[in-house]
């Protein structure tokens, strides 16, 4: 159940309604909007009449949410969540571009690519230090050393950093090194990890499991939100495809407008994993932005033939530069400009 207060309601009135909610044995989650409060009422609300709350004169509306996801529902924050990452915001009228290598492979490789993506206009740096690989014999990531390199690249370029946590141990290690924690497709339903993510307040980018339905994905987000962390981004990264001859996955563009109608959580589109092939990345990045993506995450490598993971889908820095120009043009058409570096301050 969601209660929306009238525009001029006060802190005292909010306290009055939360007291009532708690007296009924329920939990109140409050989101302070521009001018009003939105209160999600959690717990066994089936037998509670909406009139219990609508009788308050400062309540504008009471709506039952029939979906299993409550805090992730658009009804619990109709203005849309705005997720702050250092000096930038994801989920407002700008489109944020994150870019960088699939894996941190060395200091030199990461610094080179970080400088290149920054020069082309990216405003967040990506790079994996812990890699979820299908084979135990493949490169598993540089671990802590990789995090140190990412931090160095972040300090030099001023770009905030996103990197993947695969388990609790890695998550703890990452807290001082990264600005957004990525939860990969393979861990989307690692419920014990999701519960831990609810206890921190760092932004989390939750990737869609490769065969996950939209509702399963939103329920995973709900775990993080219910734990108390409101800083959740969803990332569409492609779903399993039957035609593996021409693409690695199918980027589910439908999911973007569908999510926009269901949830307030900002949506990141990953055309790199969504396609698996370099030649498909730019068209799908443009399509993802046109479909309503709040951000894009793109893999870039200056020597893709030497990359330790995902070389075939990495854009060369020159390709990325061309794509950035196209995205800027798309932003003009859509009236949702690509966030420019000048709006973020240098960290160092
Ligand atoms: C990645 O971002 O490099 C990655 C492994 O992503 P996913 O979990 O989407 O496969
Ligand atoms: Mn990758």
Short mmCIF file of C-alpha atoms and ligand atoms in Angstrom, two decimals:
data_model
loop_
_atom_site.label_atom_id
_atom_site.label_comp_id
_atom_site.label_asym_id
_atom_site.label_seq_id
_atom_site.Cartn_x
_atom_site.Cartn_y
_atom_site.Cartn_z
CA UNK A 1 0.00 0.00 0.00
CA UNK A 2 1.27 3.50 -0.82
CA UNK A 3 0.11 6.73 0.81
CA UNK A 4 0.74 10.04 -0.91
CA UNK A 5 0.45 13.14 1.23
CA UNK A 6 -0.97 16.49 0.13
CA UNK A 7 1.52 19.02 -1.19
CA UNK A 8 1.82 21.18 1.90
CA UNK A 9 1.99 18.42 4.51
CA UNK A 10 4.28 18.88 7.47
CA UNK A 11 6.81 16.78 9.35
CA UNK A 12 4.34 16.56 12.27
CA UNK A 13 1.65 15.16 9.99
CA UNK A 14 4.15 12.65 8.63
CA UNK A 15 4.94 11.57 12.19
CA UNK A 16 1.23 11.17 12.86
CA UNK A 17 0.72 8.84 9.93
CA UNK A 18 3.87 6.76 10.57
CA UNK A 19 2.72 6.34 14.17
CA UNK A 20 -0.62 5.03 12.90
CA UNK A 21 1.14 2.63 10.49
CA UNK A 22 3.33 1.26 13.27
CA UNK A 23 0.36 0.92 15.61
CA UNK A 24 -1.22 -1.39 13.03
CA UNK A 25 1.92 -3.58 13.16
CA UNK A 26 3.17 -2.40 9.75
CA UNK A 27 6.36 -0.74 8.54
CA UNK A 28 6.53 2.72 6.96
CA UNK A 29 9.14 3.57 4.31
CA UNK A 30 9.08 7.30 3.61
CA UNK A 31 10.33 9.01 0.46
CA UNK A 32 10.43 12.80 0.62
CA UNK A 33 9.50 14.14 -2.79
CA UNK A 34 9.69 17.62 -4.19
CA UNK A 35 6.65 18.86 -2.29
CA UNK A 36 5.00 15.80 -0.80
CA UNK A 37 5.73 12.56 1.02
CA UNK A 38 5.24 9.10 -0.42
CA UNK A 39 4.92 6.46 2.27
CA UNK A 40 5.16 2.77 1.39
CA UNK A 41 3.30 0.64 3.91
CA UNK A 42 4.91 -2.78 4.19
CA UNK A 43 3.71 -5.93 5.94
CA UNK A 44 0.36 -7.69 6.01
CA UNK A 45 -1.79 -4.96 4.51
CA UNK A 46 -4.41 -7.25 2.92
CA UNK A 47 -6.91 -6.82 5.74
CA UNK A 48 -6.25 -3.12 6.31
CA UNK A 49 -8.82 -0.75 4.81
CA UNK A 50 -7.41 2.15 2.78
CA UNK A 51 -9.78 4.38 4.77
CA UNK A 52 -7.53 3.87 7.84
CA UNK A 53 -5.20 6.32 6.12
CA UNK A 54 -7.38 8.28 3.68
CA UNK A 55 -9.32 9.71 6.65
CA UNK A 56 -6.37 11.93 7.52
CA UNK A 57 -7.06 15.36 5.96
CA UNK A 58 -3.47 15.73 4.77
CA UNK A 59 -3.55 12.47 2.78
CA UNK A 60 -4.15 12.94 -0.93
CA UNK A 61 -4.28 9.35 -2.10
CA UNK A 62 -3.95 5.75 -0.87
CA UNK A 63 -3.19 3.05 -3.43
CA UNK A 64 -2.87 -0.69 -3.02
CA UNK A 65 0.12 -2.12 -4.89
CA UNK A 66 -0.92 -5.48 -6.20
CA UNK A 67 2.57 -6.32 -7.50
CA UNK A 68 4.93 -8.35 -5.32
CA UNK A 69 7.56 -5.59 -5.57
CA UNK A 70 6.54 -2.66 -3.39
CA UNK A 71 9.54 -0.40 -2.77
CA UNK A 72 10.68 -0.88 -6.38
CA UNK A 73 7.21 0.03 -7.68
CA UNK A 74 6.76 3.29 -9.57
CA UNK A 75 3.91 4.04 -7.17
CA UNK A 76 6.28 4.31 -4.24
CA UNK A 77 8.29 7.10 -5.92
CA UNK A 78 6.47 8.45 -8.98
CA UNK A 79 9.07 11.20 -9.56
CA UNK A 80 11.74 8.55 -10.26
CA UNK A 81 14.83 7.86 -8.19
CA UNK A 82 17.84 10.05 -8.68
CA UNK A 83 21.00 8.22 -7.69
CA UNK A 84 23.93 10.35 -6.63
CA UNK A 85 27.38 9.10 -7.53
CA UNK A 86 30.05 11.50 -6.31
CA UNK A 87 29.27 14.69 -8.25
CA UNK A 88 26.90 13.24 -10.79
CA UNK A 89 23.33 12.01 -10.73
CA UNK A 90 21.86 9.04 -12.60
CA UNK A 91 18.11 9.19 -13.23
CA UNK A 92 17.66 12.88 -13.95
CA UNK A 93 17.28 14.46 -17.37
CA UNK A 94 20.85 13.60 -18.44
CA UNK A 95 22.15 10.36 -19.87
CA UNK A 96 25.33 9.12 -18.17
CA UNK A 97 27.92 7.15 -20.14
CA UNK A 98 30.12 4.66 -18.26
CA UNK A 99 33.00 3.10 -20.16
CA UNK A 100 36.23 1.20 -19.70
CA UNK A 101 37.73 -2.25 -20.05
CA UNK A 102 35.94 -5.45 -19.14
CA UNK A 103 38.83 -6.34 -16.81
CA UNK A 104 41.57 -4.40 -15.10
CA UNK A 105 44.61 -6.17 -16.56
CA UNK A 106 47.51 -3.91 -15.54
CA UNK A 107 48.12 -0.36 -14.37
CA UNK A 108 49.31 0.70 -17.79
CA UNK A 109 46.30 -0.82 -19.63
CA UNK A 110 43.76 0.70 -17.23
CA UNK A 111 45.35 4.15 -17.20
CA UNK A 112 45.56 4.25 -21.01
CA UNK A 113 41.93 3.25 -21.43
CA UNK A 114 40.70 5.49 -18.60
CA UNK A 115 42.36 8.52 -20.21
CA UNK A 116 40.91 7.58 -23.61
CA UNK A 117 37.32 7.17 -22.42
CA UNK A 118 37.51 10.37 -20.41
CA UNK A 119 38.85 12.27 -23.43
CA UNK A 120 35.93 10.94 -25.48
CA UNK A 121 33.41 12.14 -22.87
CA UNK A 122 32.60 9.22 -20.56
CA UNK A 123 31.77 10.33 -17.01
CA UNK A 124 32.12 7.00 -15.13
CA UNK A 125 34.96 4.47 -15.49
CA UNK A 126 34.19 0.74 -15.53
CA UNK A 127 36.64 -2.11 -14.90
CA UNK A 128 36.39 -5.55 -13.31
CA UNK A 129 38.78 -6.63 -10.57
CA UNK A 130 36.81 -9.79 -9.72
CA UNK A 131 35.65 -11.60 -12.84
CA UNK A 132 32.83 -14.15 -13.02
CA UNK A 133 34.18 -16.49 -15.71
CA UNK A 134 32.46 -19.54 -17.13
CA UNK A 135 35.74 -21.47 -16.94
CA UNK A 136 37.86 -21.78 -13.80
CA UNK A 137 40.91 -21.73 -16.10
CA UNK A 138 40.12 -18.26 -17.50
CA UNK A 139 41.51 -15.02 -16.04
CA UNK A 140 39.75 -14.43 -12.72
CA UNK A 141 40.66 -10.75 -12.25
CA UNK A 142 43.43 -8.96 -10.38
CA UNK A 143 41.52 -8.71 -7.09
CA UNK A 144 42.76 -6.12 -4.61
CA UNK A 145 45.58 -4.99 -6.90
CA UNK A 146 42.94 -4.32 -9.56
CA UNK A 147 40.95 -2.19 -7.12
CA UNK A 148 44.07 -0.17 -6.30
CA UNK A 149 44.64 0.46 -10.00
CA UNK A 150 41.02 1.54 -10.48
CA UNK A 151 41.31 3.98 -7.62
CA UNK A 152 44.50 5.39 -9.12
CA UNK A 153 42.73 5.83 -12.47
CA UNK A 154 39.79 7.48 -10.72
CA UNK A 155 42.05 9.91 -8.88
CA UNK A 156 43.90 10.89 -12.04
CA UNK A 157 40.87 11.30 -14.28
CA UNK A 158 38.30 12.43 -11.70
CA UNK A 159 35.91 9.76 -12.99
CA UNK A 160 33.90 7.78 -10.42
CA UNK A 161 34.41 4.03 -10.73
CA UNK A 162 32.07 1.03 -11.10
CA UNK A 163 33.29 -2.52 -10.49
CA UNK A 164 31.74 -5.92 -9.80
CA UNK A 165 31.47 -7.62 -6.41
CA UNK A 166 30.97 -11.38 -6.63
CA UNK A 167 30.79 -12.21 -2.93
CA UNK A 168 30.76 -10.71 0.54
CA UNK A 169 34.53 -10.82 0.89
CA UNK A 170 35.00 -8.86 -2.35
CA UNK A 171 32.23 -6.44 -1.38
CA UNK A 172 33.98 -5.57 1.88
CA UNK A 173 37.26 -5.05 0.02
CA UNK A 174 35.62 -2.75 -2.52
CA UNK A 175 33.97 -0.32 -0.14
CA UNK A 176 36.95 2.06 -0.07
CA UNK A 177 37.81 1.73 -3.73
CA UNK A 178 34.69 2.03 -5.88
CA UNK A 179 31.74 4.39 -6.21
CA UNK A 180 29.17 1.98 -7.68
CA UNK A 181 29.03 -1.74 -6.92
CA UNK A 182 28.05 -3.87 -9.88
CA UNK A 183 26.19 -7.10 -9.23
CA UNK A 184 26.60 -9.29 -12.28
CA UNK A 185 24.02 -11.32 -14.15
CA UNK A 186 25.18 -14.54 -12.48
CA UNK A 187 24.59 -13.14 -9.01
CA UNK A 188 21.23 -11.45 -9.57
CA UNK A 189 19.53 -14.01 -7.36
CA UNK A 190 22.28 -14.45 -4.79
CA UNK A 191 19.86 -13.49 -2.05
CA UNK A 192 22.36 -13.53 0.81
CA UNK A 193 24.58 -11.11 -1.14
CA UNK A 194 21.54 -8.93 -1.96
CA UNK A 195 20.68 -8.75 1.75
CA UNK A 196 24.20 -7.52 2.52
CA UNK A 197 23.87 -4.87 -0.20
CA UNK A 198 20.77 -3.61 1.58
CA UNK A 199 22.86 -2.75 4.62
CA UNK A 200 25.17 -0.30 2.83
CA UNK A 201 24.34 2.96 1.12
CA UNK A 202 26.69 2.82 -1.83
CA UNK A 203 24.93 2.78 -5.23
CA UNK A 204 24.37 -0.72 -6.58
CA UNK A 205 23.97 -1.54 -10.27
CA UNK A 206 21.97 -4.78 -10.41
CA UNK A 207 22.39 -6.55 -13.74
CA UNK A 208 19.58 -8.68 -15.10
CA UNK A 209 20.14 -12.43 -14.79
CA UNK A 210 20.60 -13.97 -18.21
CA UNK A 211 17.27 -15.80 -18.06
CA UNK A 212 15.52 -13.65 -15.47
CA UNK A 213 12.02 -12.34 -16.00
CA UNK A 214 11.40 -8.66 -15.35
CA UNK A 215 9.50 -9.51 -12.16
CA UNK A 216 12.30 -11.74 -10.83
CA UNK A 217 14.74 -8.91 -11.51
CA UNK A 218 12.58 -6.36 -9.71
CA UNK A 219 12.16 -8.73 -6.76
CA UNK A 220 15.95 -8.94 -6.50
CA UNK A 221 16.07 -5.14 -6.45
CA UNK A 222 13.36 -5.27 -3.78
CA UNK A 223 15.72 -7.28 -1.53
CA UNK A 224 18.28 -4.45 -1.62
CA UNK A 225 15.64 -1.74 -1.14
CA UNK A 226 13.93 -3.62 1.70
CA UNK A 227 17.29 -3.87 3.45
CA UNK A 228 17.43 -0.06 3.49
CA UNK A 229 19.64 0.81 0.51
CA UNK A 230 17.65 3.07 -1.85
CA UNK A 231 20.50 3.58 -4.30
CA UNK A 232 19.72 0.92 -6.86
CA UNK A 233 20.23 1.02 -10.62
CA UNK A 234 18.97 -1.72 -12.93
CA UNK A 235 21.12 -2.84 -15.85
CA UNK A 236 19.70 -4.56 -18.93
CA UNK A 237 22.60 -6.64 -20.28
CA UNK A 238 20.88 -8.99 -22.67
CA UNK A 239 19.09 -12.27 -22.18
CA UNK A 240 19.88 -15.71 -23.51
CA UNK A 241 19.24 -16.08 -27.21
CA UNK A 242 18.56 -19.13 -29.34
CA UNK A 243 20.50 -17.69 -32.27
CA UNK A 244 24.08 -17.70 -31.04
CA UNK A 245 25.50 -17.61 -34.55
CA UNK A 246 25.35 -13.83 -34.86
CA UNK A 247 25.07 -12.51 -31.31
CA UNK A 248 26.01 -13.61 -27.80
CA UNK A 249 22.78 -12.40 -26.16
CA UNK A 250 19.64 -10.52 -27.14
CA UNK A 251 19.57 -7.01 -25.71
CA UNK A 252 16.00 -6.75 -24.46
CA UNK A 253 15.08 -3.24 -25.54
CA UNK A 254 11.43 -3.94 -24.65
CA UNK A 255 12.51 -4.15 -21.03
CA UNK A 256 13.40 -0.44 -20.94
CA UNK A 257 9.94 1.10 -21.52
CA UNK A 258 8.38 -1.77 -19.55
CA UNK A 259 10.58 -0.97 -16.55
CA UNK A 260 9.84 2.74 -16.93
CA UNK A 261 6.16 1.92 -16.42
CA UNK A 262 6.79 -0.37 -13.44
CA UNK A 263 9.63 1.12 -11.42
CA UNK A 264 11.25 4.37 -10.35
CA UNK A 265 14.74 2.84 -10.46
CA UNK A 266 17.03 4.30 -13.14
CA UNK A 267 17.93 1.98 -16.01
CA UNK A 268 21.41 1.37 -17.39
CA UNK A 269 21.81 -0.31 -20.77
CA UNK A 270 24.81 -2.55 -21.52
CA UNK A 271 25.06 -3.03 -25.29
CA UNK A 272 28.47 -4.74 -24.92
CA UNK A 273 27.30 -7.87 -23.08
CA UNK A 274 23.88 -7.44 -24.67
CA UNK A 275 25.34 -8.24 -28.08
CA UNK A 276 28.83 -9.71 -27.61
CA UNK A 277 30.14 -8.27 -30.87
CA UNK A 278 31.84 -4.93 -31.47
CA UNK A 279 29.91 -4.12 -34.66
CA UNK A 280 26.59 -4.36 -32.79
CA UNK A 281 27.52 -2.19 -29.82
CA UNK A 282 27.04 1.31 -31.31
CA UNK A 283 23.60 0.67 -32.89
CA UNK A 284 22.34 -0.95 -29.68
CA UNK A 285 23.79 1.85 -27.52
CA UNK A 286 21.87 4.40 -29.60
CA UNK A 287 18.74 2.25 -29.48
CA UNK A 288 19.07 1.81 -25.70
CA UNK A 289 19.30 5.55 -25.22
CA UNK A 290 16.36 6.17 -27.56
CA UNK A 291 14.27 3.59 -25.68
CA UNK A 292 14.73 5.57 -22.47
CA UNK A 293 17.93 4.29 -20.82
CA UNK A 294 19.20 6.65 -18.11
CA UNK A 295 22.77 5.48 -18.59
CA UNK A 296 24.91 3.27 -20.82
CA UNK A 297 27.82 1.04 -19.85
CA UNK A 298 30.23 0.24 -22.67
CA UNK A 299 33.38 -1.87 -22.83
CA UNK A 300 36.40 -0.20 -24.46
CA UNK A 301 39.90 -1.64 -25.05
CA UNK A 302 42.76 -0.19 -27.06
CA UNK A 303 44.21 -3.65 -27.79
CA UNK A 304 41.14 -5.88 -27.87
CA UNK A 305 43.13 -8.71 -29.45
CA UNK A 306 45.17 -8.87 -26.23
CA UNK A 307 42.23 -8.40 -23.82
CA UNK A 308 42.03 -11.01 -21.05
CA UNK A 309 38.22 -11.00 -21.25
CA UNK A 310 35.53 -9.90 -23.70
CA UNK A 311 37.90 -8.63 -26.44
CA UNK A 312 35.41 -9.34 -29.27
CA UNK A 313 32.85 -6.90 -27.86
CA UNK A 314 35.27 -4.11 -26.87
CA UNK A 315 35.11 -0.88 -28.84
CA UNK A 316 38.39 0.72 -29.85
CA UNK A 317 38.81 4.19 -28.31
CA UNK A 318 38.37 5.73 -31.78
CA UNK A 319 35.06 3.86 -32.26
CA UNK A 320 33.97 4.97 -28.81
CA UNK A 321 34.76 8.58 -29.68
CA UNK A 322 32.56 8.36 -32.79
CA UNK A 323 29.77 6.73 -30.76
CA UNK A 324 29.95 9.47 -28.11
CA UNK A 325 29.38 12.09 -30.82
CA UNK A 326 26.36 10.14 -32.09
CA UNK A 327 24.99 9.83 -28.55
CA UNK A 328 25.39 13.58 -28.03
CA UNK A 329 23.42 14.14 -31.26
CA UNK A 330 20.76 11.69 -30.06
CA UNK A 331 20.57 13.61 -26.79
CA UNK A 332 19.76 16.80 -28.72
CA UNK A 333 16.96 15.04 -30.57
CA UNK A 334 15.52 13.46 -27.43
CA UNK A 335 16.08 16.51 -25.25
CA UNK A 336 17.95 14.27 -22.82
CA UNK A 337 21.54 15.42 -23.21
CA UNK A 338 24.54 13.21 -22.51
CA UNK A 339 26.12 14.31 -19.24
CA UNK A 340 29.31 16.22 -19.96
CA UNK A 341 32.52 15.99 -17.99
CA UNK A 342 32.35 19.70 -17.18
CA UNK A 343 29.38 19.05 -14.87
CA UNK A 344 31.39 16.67 -12.69
CA UNK A 345 34.24 18.05 -10.64
CA UNK A 346 37.69 16.55 -10.63
CA UNK A 347 38.07 14.38 -7.55
CA UNK A 348 41.71 15.20 -6.89
C1 LIG B 1 30.89 -7.58 -16.98
O1 LIG B 1 30.31 -6.50 -16.80
O2 LIG B 1 32.07 -7.66 -17.41
C2 LIG B 1 30.12 -8.83 -16.81
C3 LIG B 1 30.71 -9.98 -16.56
O3 LIG B 1 28.78 -8.64 -16.95
P1 LIG B 1 27.53 -9.66 -16.87
O4 LIG B 1 27.36 -9.99 -15.44
O5 LIG B 1 26.43 -8.86 -17.46
O6 LIG B 1 27.89 -10.88 -17.71
MN1 LIG B 2 32.78 -8.04 -19.76
#
